[in-house]
XYZ file of C-alpha atoms in Angstrom:
577
model
C 183.737 16.376 70.979
C 181.166 18.587 72.691
C 179.067 17.164 75.510
C 175.645 15.919 74.483
C 172.570 17.541 75.977
C 170.416 14.423 75.695
C 170.762 10.659 75.745
C 169.177 10.599 72.283
C 172.164 12.525 70.912
C 174.532 9.989 72.467
C 172.645 7.108 70.847
C 172.755 8.813 67.447
C 176.549 9.200 67.743
C 176.877 5.407 67.673
C 175.633 5.269 64.085
C 178.428 4.257 61.714
C 180.750 3.147 64.537
C 181.649 -0.451 63.780
C 183.754 -1.121 66.857
C 182.357 -3.703 69.337
C 179.800 -1.927 71.500
C 177.776 -4.543 73.385
C 178.859 -7.955 74.633
C 176.778 -10.687 76.234
C 177.916 -14.294 76.455
C 178.876 -15.163 72.853
C 176.987 -12.222 71.329
C 178.915 -9.157 70.168
C 177.118 -6.160 68.624
C 178.884 -3.141 67.181
C 177.935 0.361 68.288
C 176.297 0.733 64.865
C 174.206 -2.406 65.404
C 173.144 -1.150 68.825
C 172.023 2.165 67.327
C 170.230 0.334 64.519
C 168.454 -1.985 66.953
C 167.490 0.966 69.120
C 166.066 2.788 66.116
C 163.916 -0.211 65.165
C 162.562 -0.505 68.704
C 161.958 3.243 68.898
C 159.855 3.080 65.717
C 157.882 0.136 67.098
C 157.393 1.901 70.427
C 156.105 5.039 68.726
C 153.453 2.958 66.976
C 152.493 1.092 70.152
C 152.085 4.135 72.404
C 148.578 5.490 72.008
C 147.994 9.205 71.556
C 147.236 10.977 74.812
C 148.866 8.355 77.058
C 152.065 8.905 78.957
C 155.082 7.758 76.892
C 156.179 5.233 79.498
C 157.285 1.635 79.169
C 158.182 -0.913 81.804
C 161.207 -3.168 81.408
C 161.103 -6.415 83.386
C 164.295 -8.087 82.172
C 167.523 -9.515 83.456
C 170.709 -7.964 82.066
C 170.320 -9.101 78.467
C 171.062 -7.043 75.318
C 167.391 -6.115 75.131
C 167.675 -3.943 78.245
C 170.208 -1.377 76.904
C 168.563 -1.585 73.468
C 165.257 -0.501 74.989
C 166.922 2.219 77.045
C 168.392 3.611 73.819
C 165.086 3.161 72.002
C 163.200 5.050 74.697
C 165.694 7.912 74.435
C 165.100 8.177 70.671
C 161.312 7.952 71.088
C 161.182 10.491 73.899
C 159.794 7.864 76.256
C 160.641 7.024 79.863
C 161.723 3.587 81.089
C 160.448 2.255 84.395
C 162.790 -0.495 85.571
C 160.584 -3.182 87.097
C 162.103 -5.111 89.996
C 161.697 -8.900 89.634
C 161.964 -9.413 93.399
C 158.567 -7.734 93.794
C 155.527 -9.966 93.934
C 151.783 -10.037 93.323
C 149.776 -6.883 93.808
C 152.887 -4.867 94.635
C 154.456 -5.793 91.298
C 151.253 -4.847 89.476
C 151.160 -1.579 91.386
C 154.663 -0.645 90.191
C 153.687 -1.188 86.553
C 150.357 0.617 86.753
C 151.504 3.493 88.958
C 154.121 4.528 86.404
C 151.552 4.500 83.604
C 153.351 1.886 81.521
C 151.418 1.188 78.332
C 154.058 -1.295 77.162
C 155.830 -3.919 79.270
C 158.969 -5.529 77.839
C 159.784 -8.842 79.508
C 161.113 -12.343 78.831
C 159.785 -15.843 79.280
C 161.736 -16.391 82.498
C 159.668 -13.679 84.211
C 156.235 -14.619 82.883
C 155.356 -16.624 86.040
C 155.643 -13.376 88.038
C 152.929 -11.851 85.870
C 150.504 -14.772 85.959
C 147.151 -13.681 87.336
C 148.020 -9.985 87.587
C 145.397 -7.487 86.443
C 147.249 -5.111 84.108
C 144.544 -3.324 82.097
C 145.735 -1.513 78.986
C 149.298 -2.855 79.178
C 150.742 -4.348 75.971
C 153.254 -7.082 76.746
C 156.294 -7.811 74.563
C 158.161 -11.055 75.310
C 161.622 -10.642 73.841
C 162.716 -14.273 73.460
C 159.762 -15.353 71.294
C 159.102 -15.661 67.571
C 156.179 -13.244 67.885
C 158.512 -10.529 69.147
C 160.974 -11.078 66.285
C 158.124 -10.894 63.761
C 156.853 -7.688 65.356
C 160.257 -6.017 64.951
C 160.907 -7.170 61.381
C 159.039 -4.339 59.572
C 161.126 -1.734 61.442
C 164.544 -3.228 60.654
C 165.561 -0.416 58.296
C 164.968 2.436 60.740
C 167.816 4.868 61.478
C 168.342 6.841 64.695
C 168.137 10.185 62.918
C 164.748 9.264 61.498
C 163.214 7.852 64.677
C 164.440 10.500 67.149
C 161.619 12.868 67.974
C 162.486 16.473 67.130
C 161.034 17.834 70.389
C 163.378 15.832 72.651
C 165.358 18.055 74.981
C 167.304 17.888 78.251
C 164.028 18.069 80.187
C 162.488 15.025 78.489
C 161.768 12.242 80.984
C 164.133 9.290 80.564
C 163.935 7.119 83.696
C 161.367 6.343 86.365
C 163.280 4.326 88.912
C 161.886 3.148 92.184
C 163.205 4.164 95.550
C 161.602 3.374 98.886
C 161.083 5.533 101.917
C 158.947 6.166 104.941
C 155.736 6.607 102.962
C 155.457 2.857 102.324
C 155.048 2.059 98.642
C 158.115 2.608 96.433
C 158.291 6.027 94.802
C 159.261 6.480 91.173
C 162.013 9.086 90.982
C 162.237 11.046 87.738
C 165.482 11.355 85.790
C 165.516 13.399 82.599
C 167.656 12.867 79.527
C 169.681 15.932 80.400
C 170.514 14.735 83.917
C 171.405 11.215 82.755
C 173.610 12.493 79.918
C 175.322 14.922 82.325
C 175.874 12.169 84.904
C 177.486 9.983 82.272
C 179.749 12.772 81.065
C 180.734 13.651 84.635
C 181.990 10.111 85.223
C 183.768 10.124 81.867
C 185.672 13.217 82.987
C 186.256 11.998 86.539
C 187.552 8.530 85.631
C 189.027 9.238 82.219
C 186.757 6.809 80.347
C 188.353 5.803 77.031
C 186.779 4.576 73.814
C 188.660 1.291 74.164
C 187.254 0.650 77.654
C 184.672 -2.043 78.371
C 182.188 -1.408 81.180
C 181.067 -4.626 82.863
C 177.430 -4.421 83.987
C 176.737 -7.149 86.524
C 174.465 -5.124 88.823
C 170.752 -5.280 87.857
C 169.787 -2.687 85.266
C 166.449 -1.911 86.925
C 168.567 -0.059 89.521
C 170.100 3.360 89.046
C 173.547 1.966 89.971
C 173.920 0.081 86.698
C 172.242 2.611 84.396
C 173.557 5.900 85.787
C 177.043 4.841 86.897
C 177.890 2.115 84.342
C 175.797 2.311 81.150
C 175.572 6.116 80.900
C 179.344 6.834 81.145
C 180.037 4.080 78.598
C 177.541 5.680 76.225
C 178.929 9.173 76.821
C 182.558 8.053 76.419
C 182.055 5.772 73.431
C 183.071 2.703 75.444
C 181.572 -0.771 75.101
C 179.413 -2.531 77.670
C 179.478 -6.196 78.664
C 176.449 -7.700 80.358
C 175.991 -10.462 82.908
C 172.390 -11.685 83.198
C 172.683 -11.781 86.980
C 175.616 -11.182 89.277
C 177.809 -14.224 89.865
C 180.781 -14.102 92.167
C 182.216 -17.335 90.811
C 181.833 -16.159 87.199
C 183.052 -12.592 87.736
C 186.725 -12.922 86.753
C 185.969 -15.276 83.885
C 183.571 -12.675 82.467
C 186.049 -9.848 82.992
C 188.747 -11.721 81.102
C 186.439 -12.925 78.317
C 185.073 -9.438 77.624
C 188.234 -7.440 78.366
C 186.365 -5.438 81.006
C 188.174 -2.451 82.500
C 185.492 -0.911 84.761
C 182.549 -2.129 86.817
C 180.098 -0.881 89.395
C 179.281 -2.636 92.637
C 177.411 -2.556 95.902
C 178.988 -3.629 99.160
C 177.400 -7.054 99.260
C 178.780 -7.953 95.831
C 182.307 -7.119 97.001
C 181.817 -9.370 100.011
C 180.721 -12.241 97.758
C 183.769 -11.762 95.530
C 186.107 -11.817 98.509
C 184.436 -15.014 99.729
C 185.412 -16.934 96.571
C 188.453 -19.244 96.856
C 191.704 -17.429 96.147
C 193.493 -18.373 92.922
C 197.052 -17.731 91.721
C 195.697 -15.749 88.740
C 193.439 -13.408 90.752
C 195.402 -10.409 89.436
C 195.525 -11.540 85.807
C 192.766 -9.435 84.264
C 192.309 -6.014 82.582
C 190.183 -4.398 85.316
C 191.497 -1.040 86.499
C 188.625 0.443 88.519
C 185.446 -0.330 90.433
C 182.952 2.372 91.412
C 180.139 1.904 93.892
C 178.834 2.216 97.423
C 178.975 0.531 100.809
C 181.997 -1.696 100.249
C 183.574 -0.477 103.473
C 187.210 0.463 103.940
C 188.267 -2.980 105.192
C 186.813 -4.880 102.240
C 188.006 -2.253 99.751
C 191.565 -2.725 101.035
C 191.223 -6.505 100.854
C 189.874 -6.258 97.321
C 192.787 -4.122 96.159
C 195.327 -6.374 97.847
C 193.880 -9.527 96.327
C 192.750 -8.396 92.852
C 194.915 -5.317 92.342
C 191.846 -3.177 91.611
C 191.045 0.132 93.266
C 187.470 0.530 94.499
C 186.226 4.122 94.535
C 183.405 4.709 96.992
C 180.862 7.290 95.959
C 177.626 8.662 97.278
C 174.737 10.094 95.374
C 171.162 9.952 96.596
C 168.956 7.919 94.281
C 166.944 10.995 93.396
C 170.018 13.042 92.496
C 169.537 15.574 95.283
C 172.983 15.326 96.887
C 176.398 14.043 95.884
C 179.702 13.442 97.655
C 182.985 13.325 95.769
C 186.043 11.373 96.826
C 189.367 13.179 96.501
C 192.897 11.789 96.893
C 193.144 13.129 100.450
C 189.912 11.481 101.632
C 190.461 9.464 104.839
C 190.181 5.704 104.477
C 186.762 5.325 106.091
C 185.207 8.515 104.727
C 183.133 8.893 101.563
C 184.479 12.317 100.627
C 183.392 15.945 100.653
C 180.358 17.649 99.183
C 180.479 18.166 95.422
C 181.090 21.704 94.218
C 177.413 22.210 93.398
C 176.080 21.193 96.815
C 175.912 22.762 100.272
C 175.735 19.658 102.441
C 175.236 19.603 106.192
C 174.652 16.955 108.850
C 171.725 18.069 110.975
C 169.367 16.937 113.699
C 166.313 15.700 111.758
C 163.989 17.186 114.367
C 165.469 20.676 114.764
C 167.590 21.169 111.638
C 170.553 22.227 113.786
C 173.992 21.053 112.696
C 175.398 18.116 114.595
C 178.696 18.123 116.454
C 181.994 17.419 114.722
C 182.974 13.755 114.913
C 185.560 12.716 117.507
C 187.627 9.549 116.991
C 189.694 7.434 119.352
C 193.215 6.194 118.639
C 191.843 3.300 116.571
C 189.801 5.664 114.398
C 186.457 4.696 115.935
C 183.746 7.279 116.441
C 183.353 8.152 120.129
C 180.531 10.718 120.067
C 177.993 9.142 117.757
C 174.992 10.382 119.747
C 176.070 13.990 119.169
C 177.687 13.687 115.736
C 175.352 11.480 113.678
C 172.505 13.211 111.905
C 170.657 13.355 108.604
C 172.485 14.600 105.533
C 170.756 17.553 103.875
C 171.524 19.695 100.855
C 170.910 23.346 101.639
C 171.857 24.490 98.136
C 170.226 24.188 94.768
C 169.298 20.572 94.126
C 168.956 18.713 90.809
C 166.186 16.572 92.309
C 163.512 16.283 89.607
C 160.643 14.976 91.690
C 158.627 11.806 92.014
C 156.111 10.597 89.496
C 152.632 11.622 90.685
C 153.571 11.813 94.353
C 153.425 15.423 95.532
C 153.322 14.403 99.197
C 156.582 12.488 98.882
C 158.194 15.429 97.084
C 157.136 17.766 99.878
C 158.621 15.396 102.430
C 161.886 15.186 100.497
C 162.278 18.948 100.030
C 161.357 20.816 103.206
C 162.134 24.389 104.070
C 164.111 24.732 100.853
C 166.454 21.868 101.837
C 166.782 18.442 100.255
C 166.611 15.770 102.979
C 168.454 12.616 101.915
C 167.055 10.268 104.551
C 170.616 9.019 105.135
C 172.650 9.281 108.315
C 176.172 10.707 108.278
C 178.768 12.304 110.510
C 181.407 14.873 109.579
C 184.994 15.317 110.757
C 186.842 18.544 111.440
C 188.142 18.692 107.861
C 184.666 18.442 106.357
C 184.906 14.812 105.250
C 181.621 12.921 105.422
C 181.160 9.372 106.757
C 178.113 7.229 106.055
C 176.378 5.960 109.218
C 173.179 4.263 108.030
C 169.564 5.005 107.141
C 166.907 6.928 108.954
C 164.757 4.844 111.261
C 162.074 3.622 108.889
C 164.238 3.038 105.846
C 166.387 -0.002 105.257
C 168.922 -0.903 102.581
C 169.370 -4.643 102.254
C 171.758 -6.079 99.655
C 171.561 -2.757 97.772
C 167.736 -2.781 97.797
C 165.904 0.120 99.429
C 163.010 -1.163 101.531
C 160.285 0.595 103.495
C 159.673 -0.638 107.026
C 155.965 0.130 106.737
C 155.539 -2.269 103.834
C 157.138 -5.163 105.713
C 155.129 -4.315 108.833
C 151.895 -4.487 106.853
C 152.776 -8.033 105.799
C 153.946 -9.242 109.224
C 150.829 -7.771 110.832
C 148.814 -10.493 109.080
C 150.272 -13.103 111.409
C 147.442 -13.948 113.747
C 149.724 -14.556 116.760
C 151.183 -11.031 116.645
C 149.432 -8.227 118.513
C 151.845 -5.535 117.319
C 154.736 -5.382 114.866
C 157.603 -2.962 114.301
C 160.306 -3.282 111.642
C 163.580 -1.391 111.644
C 167.159 -1.649 110.478
C 170.154 -3.007 112.298
C 173.516 -2.496 110.589
C 174.838 -5.361 108.512
C 178.357 -6.340 109.598
C 179.658 -5.679 106.087
C 177.424 -3.180 104.281
C 173.980 -1.668 104.483
C 171.310 -3.007 106.808
C 169.565 -6.155 107.938
C 165.855 -6.392 108.743
C 164.889 -6.740 112.391
C 161.309 -7.212 113.548
C 159.967 -6.635 117.034
C 156.859 -8.683 117.815
C 154.474 -8.281 120.714
C 152.518 -11.535 120.963
C 148.789 -11.820 121.524
C 147.669 -12.881 124.986
C 148.219 -16.588 125.471
C 150.380 -16.924 122.332
C 154.067 -17.866 122.322
C 156.518 -17.332 119.499
C 156.786 -20.469 117.381
C 159.750 -20.081 114.966
C 158.538 -22.843 112.652
C 155.046 -21.382 112.413
C 156.479 -17.931 111.781
C 158.737 -19.206 108.986
C 155.789 -21.044 107.410
C 153.710 -17.863 107.579
C 156.436 -15.889 105.796
C 156.738 -18.516 103.063
C 153.002 -18.208 102.378
C 153.054 -14.429 101.787
C 153.116 -13.921 98.022
C 154.008 -10.230 98.300
C 156.971 -10.687 100.637
C 159.929 -9.760 98.442
C 163.137 -11.745 98.561
C 164.917 -9.124 100.708
C 162.065 -8.475 103.165
C 162.136 -11.488 105.487
C 163.460 -10.469 108.930
C 167.020 -11.542 109.637
C 166.313 -11.058 113.364
C 163.138 -11.317 115.424
C 162.915 -10.033 118.974
C 159.951 -10.692 121.248
C 158.816 -7.762 123.384
C 156.221 -7.896 126.181
C 154.629 -4.717 124.805
C 155.461 -2.461 121.886
C 157.229 0.715 123.115
C 155.459 3.892 122.027
C 156.107 7.624 122.166
C 153.955 10.220 123.914
C 151.921 10.524 120.727
C 151.328 6.737 120.652
C 153.655 6.125 117.720
C 155.983 3.146 117.793
C 159.244 4.261 119.377
C 161.504 3.050 116.552
C 164.411 5.207 117.674
C 164.525 3.319 120.954
C 164.120 -0.056 119.269
C 166.895 0.653 116.832
C 169.176 1.972 119.556
C 168.711 -1.258 121.552
C 169.184 -3.457 118.478
C 170.124 -6.931 119.685
C 170.408 -5.842 123.331
C 166.750 -6.391 124.134
C 166.984 -8.326 127.379
C 164.393 -10.685 125.899
C 164.265 -13.548 123.420
C 165.938 -12.922 120.059
C 165.872 -15.252 117.065
C 168.019 -15.211 113.947
C 167.220 -16.518 110.484
C 169.328 -19.606 110.018
C 170.057 -21.850 107.099
C 167.047 -22.384 104.856
C 163.913 -20.613 106.009
C 163.924 -21.386 109.740
C 164.801 -19.296 112.798
C 167.266 -20.252 115.519
C 167.805 -18.898 119.050
C 170.312 -16.049 119.137
C 172.142 -15.922 122.449
C 175.238 -14.370 123.956
C 177.598 -16.782 122.197
C 176.152 -15.922 118.796
C 176.123 -12.229 119.626
C 179.813 -12.331 120.530
C 180.624 -13.887 117.169
C 178.563 -11.215 115.410
C 180.344 -8.428 117.269
C 183.684 -9.854 116.149
C 182.425 -9.748 112.570
C 181.529 -6.053 112.941
C 185.033 -5.301 114.150
C 186.649 -7.388 111.400
C 184.921 -5.271 108.775
C 185.606 -1.944 110.474
C 181.944 -1.323 111.371
C 182.138 -1.634 115.126
C 181.092 2.007 115.569
C 177.759 1.277 113.866
C 176.863 -1.758 115.973
C 174.106 -1.121 118.558
C 175.709 -0.678 121.945
C 174.505 -2.306 125.202
C 172.640 0.210 127.382
C 174.091 -1.102 130.624
C 176.813 -3.585 129.707
C 174.513 -6.593 129.832
C 174.229 -9.229 127.138
C 171.007 -10.480 125.665
C 168.943 -13.138 127.352
C 171.099 -16.181 128.040
C 170.241 -19.485 126.348
C 171.787 -22.927 126.005
C 174.754 -22.919 123.665
C 173.926 -23.747 120.077
C 175.936 -23.982 116.874
C 177.430 -20.625 115.890
C 176.090 -19.398 112.538
C 177.165 -15.769 112.775
C 180.049 -15.965 110.309
C 178.091 -17.821 107.622
C 178.612 -16.443 104.087
C 176.765 -17.165 100.882
C 178.262 -17.034 97.404
C 175.452 -16.690 94.830
C 175.856 -18.309 91.410
C-alpha cells in the first residue's frame, strides 16, 4: 500500500474495515465505526466553523474515544486541533484557547470547573458527555469520510497546533501539517515494523505531541488499533495492557520511574508488550524495565517543533540517544559563538569528565522541517537563526558522533514531561510581597528531566517563612500543577551580569551548592530545610540512576549550609493512580 500524503487519506482508509480499531475500558469500536464517527463530527464541525474564521478547534479532554475521533474529524474537515492542557489555569488557560483562534472547544463535564468564569468570546463549547452533544451529532450520523473530506486538503494543510514553552514566556503553538504528521506516522511504522494486528496503548496525555505523533499516528498509518487510558496509572498499566492486548506504548521518563516503583509481581512478564518508545527514561531505568518486564525501551529524540531528530541504531552506546537522522546536519555548539564544542571525554565508569567544554546547544545546520509557530514571528526568528535551527536543548557528542542529552537551556525547564518557561513562573513568584527579586531555573531531576528551583532575594527586614510561602503558592490560581518550586534557595542579593540581567548560568551551575539556606518541597504543600544530610541522599539517587554527571558540582568542595539533622525525604517516590 502506498504511503498516504495526508492524515485525511489515512482516516478514509479505515472505512469498511471491521476489525477492532479503538478500545477504551469496555468500549470497542471498529476501524469502520471510528471513520464513521469522524465523518459525523467533521460534518458538524464544518457547519459550526463560520466563514472567514480560522478552521481551528480546541480539545480539552482526557484520553477518551472523543479525542482521536475529533483528531480524525479535523483531518477530514481540513481543520487544526489545538490540544488544551488541563494543568493550565485561569487567564493562562483562556489565553491558550484564544491565541490559537479556536472557534469550537470540545470538552467534558470533568473539565468544566476549569472554564468557570473565563472570558472566551466567540467560542462555541461542546460538552461530549451530555445529552445535548448526542442530540447535536444525531443529524450527521449517516456521513461518510469520502463525502466530508474537503477536496482542497493537501500535505500542507494545518493539522495540529501544540503548545511548547521557551524563553519568551507564554507557550508557543507549534504548527504541524497533515503531511508532516502522516510522514511521521509512516516513518515509525517502517522503523518499528508496525503490524495491522498491533494495539498501541495510549496512556500519555493526547494534548501532547508524544501521544499523537509517536503513538496515534503510527497506529493510523499502519492500520493498528489504539487503546486509551483516561490518565496514566502505574498500578493499572499491566492490567490495561493485558485487557487490550497492547503491543506498543509511548512513555516519558517519569512514567517509567512510576512503573518501576510498583510492587513486583510474579506475572510481571506475562503480557503481549514488545516495545516502548519515548524519551528521558535513562539507561539505568531502561535496563531495569527490560529486566523486570521483558520489554525493550527505545529512547528517541525529536524536538517538539520537528526541527531536529536523532535516531537510535543497534550500535548506540547505552547512555547515548543516537546519531543525527539522515536528513539532518546536527552539531553541538556554544550558544553564544556558534562554535562546535569539544568531543566528550569519559572516565573508566563512563562518566563525562569535560562537561564545561563538551556540553552545548544542539543545532540543525541542514534543511529543517520546522513549520513555524502560530502567529509568533519573533519566536520563529529566535528558533531559526543564521539559517540554523536551534533546539534549545543541551547535548554532548562522543568521538563516534553519538549524541547524549544533557538538559535544557537555562530558562527552559522540562518537568514530568511538561515544558515550562522560567519567565512565567517568575512572574507568579514575583507577586509574593516578601520577595525583592526572583529567579527560576532548572536543576536536573535525579531520574529524568528537570526540577524547578527558585532563588529568592528577600526584602529588607523580611525572613523566609516556608509556611507563608506555601500558602502564597496555593492561592495563585494560574500556578500550574508542575510549576511549584521543588527547591528554594535564599540569596542575599540576586546575581546579575554586566548588562544587569539575572545571571542564571551562575545560579544553575551552583544548583544546590549555594552556601546559604536551601529548602525543599516536602510531603503535602510545605517546605522543609534541605541540609548536607539530605543533599548526600540526593547525590546517591543521582548516581543510582546514572545521572551523576548532570548533578551540579560543588565549586570548592564545600557542602551547603549546615543545619540540624531532619528526616531524610530525598528518596521519596510517588505512584499516581
